[in-house]
Amino acid sequence: MFYLGEIAALLICWLFYCEYYWMLERRVLKVCSRQFVEQKCVRAVDRLFFTPVSGKAHLGTLYYFNRLLVYCLTALTFFHLAFGWAELTHGVIRMLTTFFVVSLGTFAAIQSPKSAEYICANINITSGRNIRLIRILSFVSVMILIVTYLYFAWVYL
């Protein structure tokens, strides 16, 4: 049960990372046009880290933080898939996953209203009431995911 529960938590961490990535993407697209980004970022690694346009978009430490997050989450995922079945690693995996869920979840909760506005703009939702509702639902869903993980990881398992 622990193994599957922590895999689900890692998927939540990756989902929260997507919120960070979308924040970077919005920041890059404010400075550079979409065509310029598509022209410069040809490889998948370039699309993930925005390496060719990071200087022009003034990403600074966000660029390095993005790389660090991807490498750490990838290492944690592989560590869990390889050694998650072992009873001795459960505490380490639980602590690291909790750290990532809480830290990335807090950032995702802060960024969720901006992401909701961006999504609403892309799908032509113009009603202020609907935008507010989507912003609130986005924030609440992130908070529910964090609290649910904390409950199941530290009380149930």
CSV table of C-alpha atoms in Angstrom, one decimal:
chain,number,residue,atom,x,y,z
A,1,MET,CA,0.0,0.0,0.0
A,2,PHE,CA,2.9,2.4,0.8
A,3,TYR,CA,4.5,1.8,-2.6
A,4,LEU,CA,1.3,2.7,-4.5
A,5,GLY,CA,0.5,5.6,-2.2
A,6,GLU,CA,3.9,7.2,-2.6
A,7,ILE,CA,3.8,6.8,-6.4
A,8,ALA,CA,0.5,8.7,-6.4
A,9,ALA,CA,2.2,11.4,-4.2
A,10,LEU,CA,5.0,11.6,-6.7
A,11,LEU,CA,2.5,12.1,-9.5
A,12,ILE,CA,1.0,14.9,-7.5
A,13,CYS,CA,4.5,16.4,-7.1
A,14,TRP,CA,5.0,16.3,-10.8
A,15,LEU,CA,1.6,17.9,-11.3
A,16,PHE,CA,2.6,20.7,-8.9
A,17,TYR,CA,5.9,21.0,-10.9
A,18,CYS,CA,3.8,21.6,-14.0
A,19,GLU,CA,2.4,24.7,-12.2
A,20,TYR,CA,6.0,26.0,-11.8
A,21,TYR,CA,6.7,25.2,-15.4
A,22,TRP,CA,3.6,27.1,-16.6
A,23,MET,CA,4.7,30.1,-14.6
A,24,LEU,CA,8.1,30.0,-16.4
A,25,GLU,CA,6.4,29.6,-19.7
A,26,ARG,CA,4.1,32.6,-19.1
A,27,ARG,CA,7.2,34.6,-18.1
A,28,VAL,CA,9.0,33.6,-21.2
A,29,LEU,CA,6.0,34.4,-23.5
A,30,LYS,CA,5.7,37.9,-22.0
A,31,VAL,CA,9.1,38.7,-23.3
A,32,CYS,CA,9.5,36.5,-26.4
A,33,SER,CA,6.9,35.7,-29.0
A,34,ARG,CA,5.6,32.1,-29.3
A,35,GLN,CA,7.2,31.8,-32.7
A,36,PHE,CA,10.6,33.0,-31.4
A,37,VAL,CA,10.4,30.4,-28.6
A,38,GLU,CA,9.4,27.6,-31.0
A,39,GLN,CA,12.2,28.6,-33.4
A,40,LYS,CA,14.9,28.7,-30.7
A,41,CYS,CA,13.7,25.8,-28.5
A,42,VAL,CA,13.8,22.9,-31.0
A,43,ARG,CA,14.8,20.0,-28.7
A,44,ALA,CA,12.6,18.7,-25.9
A,45,VAL,CA,15.3,19.6,-23.3
A,46,ASP,CA,15.2,23.2,-24.6
A,47,ARG,CA,11.5,23.2,-24.3
A,48,LEU,CA,11.7,21.9,-20.7
A,49,PHE,CA,14.4,24.3,-19.5
A,50,PHE,CA,14.0,27.3,-21.9
A,51,THR,CA,17.8,27.3,-22.2
A,52,PRO,CA,18.2,29.3,-25.5
A,53,VAL,CA,15.7,32.0,-24.4
A,54,SER,CA,16.5,32.1,-20.6
A,55,GLY,CA,18.8,35.1,-21.0
A,56,LYS,CA,16.4,37.1,-23.1
A,57,ALA,CA,13.5,36.3,-20.8
A,58,HIS,CA,15.6,37.2,-17.7
A,59,LEU,CA,14.8,34.0,-15.9
A,60,GLY,CA,17.9,34.2,-13.7
A,61,THR,CA,17.8,31.8,-10.7
A,62,LEU,CA,14.4,30.5,-11.8
A,63,TYR,CA,16.2,28.8,-14.7
A,64,TYR,CA,18.5,26.9,-12.3
A,65,PHE,CA,15.7,26.2,-9.8
A,66,ASN,CA,13.7,24.6,-12.7
A,67,ARG,CA,16.7,22.4,-13.5
A,68,LEU,CA,17.2,21.5,-9.9
A,69,LEU,CA,13.5,20.6,-9.5
A,70,VAL,CA,13.5,18.4,-12.5
A,71,TYR,CA,16.6,16.5,-11.5
A,72,CYS,CA,15.6,16.1,-7.9
A,73,LEU,CA,12.1,14.9,-8.8
A,74,THR,CA,13.5,12.5,-11.4
A,75,ALA,CA,16.0,11.1,-8.9
A,76,LEU,CA,13.3,10.7,-6.2
A,77,THR,CA,11.0,9.0,-8.7
A,78,PHE,CA,13.7,6.5,-9.8
A,79,PHE,CA,14.8,5.9,-6.2
A,80,HIS,CA,11.2,5.2,-5.2
A,81,LEU,CA,10.6,2.9,-8.2
A,82,ALA,CA,13.9,1.0,-7.5
A,83,PHE,CA,13.9,0.8,-3.7
A,84,GLY,CA,10.4,1.8,-2.6
A,85,TRP,CA,9.5,-1.8,-1.8
A,86,ALA,CA,12.2,-2.0,0.9
A,87,GLU,CA,11.0,-1.3,4.4
A,88,LEU,CA,14.1,0.7,5.3
A,89,THR,CA,13.6,3.3,2.7
A,90,HIS,CA,10.0,4.2,3.6
A,91,GLY,CA,10.9,6.9,6.1
A,92,VAL,CA,13.3,8.6,3.6
A,93,ILE,CA,10.9,8.4,0.8
A,94,ARG,CA,8.0,9.7,2.9
A,95,MET,CA,10.1,12.7,4.2
A,96,LEU,CA,11.4,13.7,0.7
A,97,THR,CA,8.0,13.3,-0.9
A,98,THR,CA,6.4,15.4,1.9
A,99,PHE,CA,9.0,18.1,1.4
A,100,PHE,CA,8.3,18.2,-2.3
A,101,VAL,CA,4.5,18.1,-1.9
A,102,VAL,CA,4.4,20.9,0.7
A,103,SER,CA,7.0,23.2,-1.0
A,104,LEU,CA,5.7,22.7,-4.6
A,105,GLY,CA,2.1,22.6,-3.4
A,106,THR,CA,2.5,25.9,-1.6
A,107,PHE,CA,4.0,27.5,-4.8
A,108,ALA,CA,1.2,25.9,-6.9
A,109,ALA,CA,-1.4,27.3,-4.5
A,110,ILE,CA,0.1,30.8,-4.9
A,111,GLN,CA,0.3,30.5,-8.7
A,112,SER,CA,-3.0,28.8,-9.3
A,113,PRO,CA,-5.1,32.0,-9.6
A,114,LYS,CA,-2.7,33.3,-12.3
A,115,SER,CA,-2.8,30.0,-14.1
A,116,ALA,CA,-6.6,30.0,-14.0
A,117,GLU,CA,-6.7,33.5,-15.5
A,118,TYR,CA,-4.3,32.3,-18.2
A,119,ILE,CA,-6.4,29.3,-19.0
A,120,CYS,CA,-9.6,31.4,-19.0
A,121,ALA,CA,-8.0,33.8,-21.4
A,122,ASN,CA,-7.0,31.0,-23.7
A,123,ILE,CA,-10.4,29.4,-23.9
A,124,ASN,CA,-12.2,32.8,-24.1
A,125,ILE,CA,-14.0,32.8,-20.7
A,126,THR,CA,-14.7,36.5,-20.1
A,127,SER,CA,-17.2,36.5,-17.3
A,128,GLY,CA,-15.6,37.8,-14.1
A,129,ARG,CA,-17.8,35.6,-12.0
A,130,ASN,CA,-16.7,32.4,-13.9
A,131,ILE,CA,-13.0,33.5,-13.7
A,132,ARG,CA,-13.3,34.0,-9.9
A,133,LEU,CA,-15.0,30.6,-9.5
A,134,ILE,CA,-12.3,28.8,-11.5
A,135,ARG,CA,-9.6,30.6,-9.5
A,136,ILE,CA,-11.1,29.6,-6.2
A,137,LEU,CA,-11.6,26.0,-7.4
A,138,SER,CA,-8.0,25.8,-8.6
A,139,PHE,CA,-6.7,27.1,-5.2
A,140,VAL,CA,-9.0,24.8,-3.2
A,141,SER,CA,-8.1,21.7,-5.2
A,142,VAL,CA,-4.4,22.3,-4.6
A,143,MET,CA,-5.0,22.7,-0.9
A,144,ILE,CA,-7.1,19.5,-0.8
A,145,LEU,CA,-4.3,17.6,-2.5
A,146,ILE,CA,-1.7,18.8,0.0
A,147,VAL,CA,-3.9,18.0,3.1
A,148,THR,CA,-5.0,14.6,1.7
A,149,TYR,CA,-1.4,13.6,1.1
A,150,LEU,CA,-0.3,14.7,4.6
A,151,TYR,CA,-3.2,12.7,6.1
A,152,PHE,CA,-2.6,9.5,4.2
A,153,ALA,CA,1.2,9.7,4.4
A,154,TRP,CA,1.6,10.5,8.1
A,155,VAL,CA,-1.6,9.1,9.6
A,156,TYR,CA,-2.8,6.3,7.5
A,157,LEU,CA,0.4,4.6,6.2
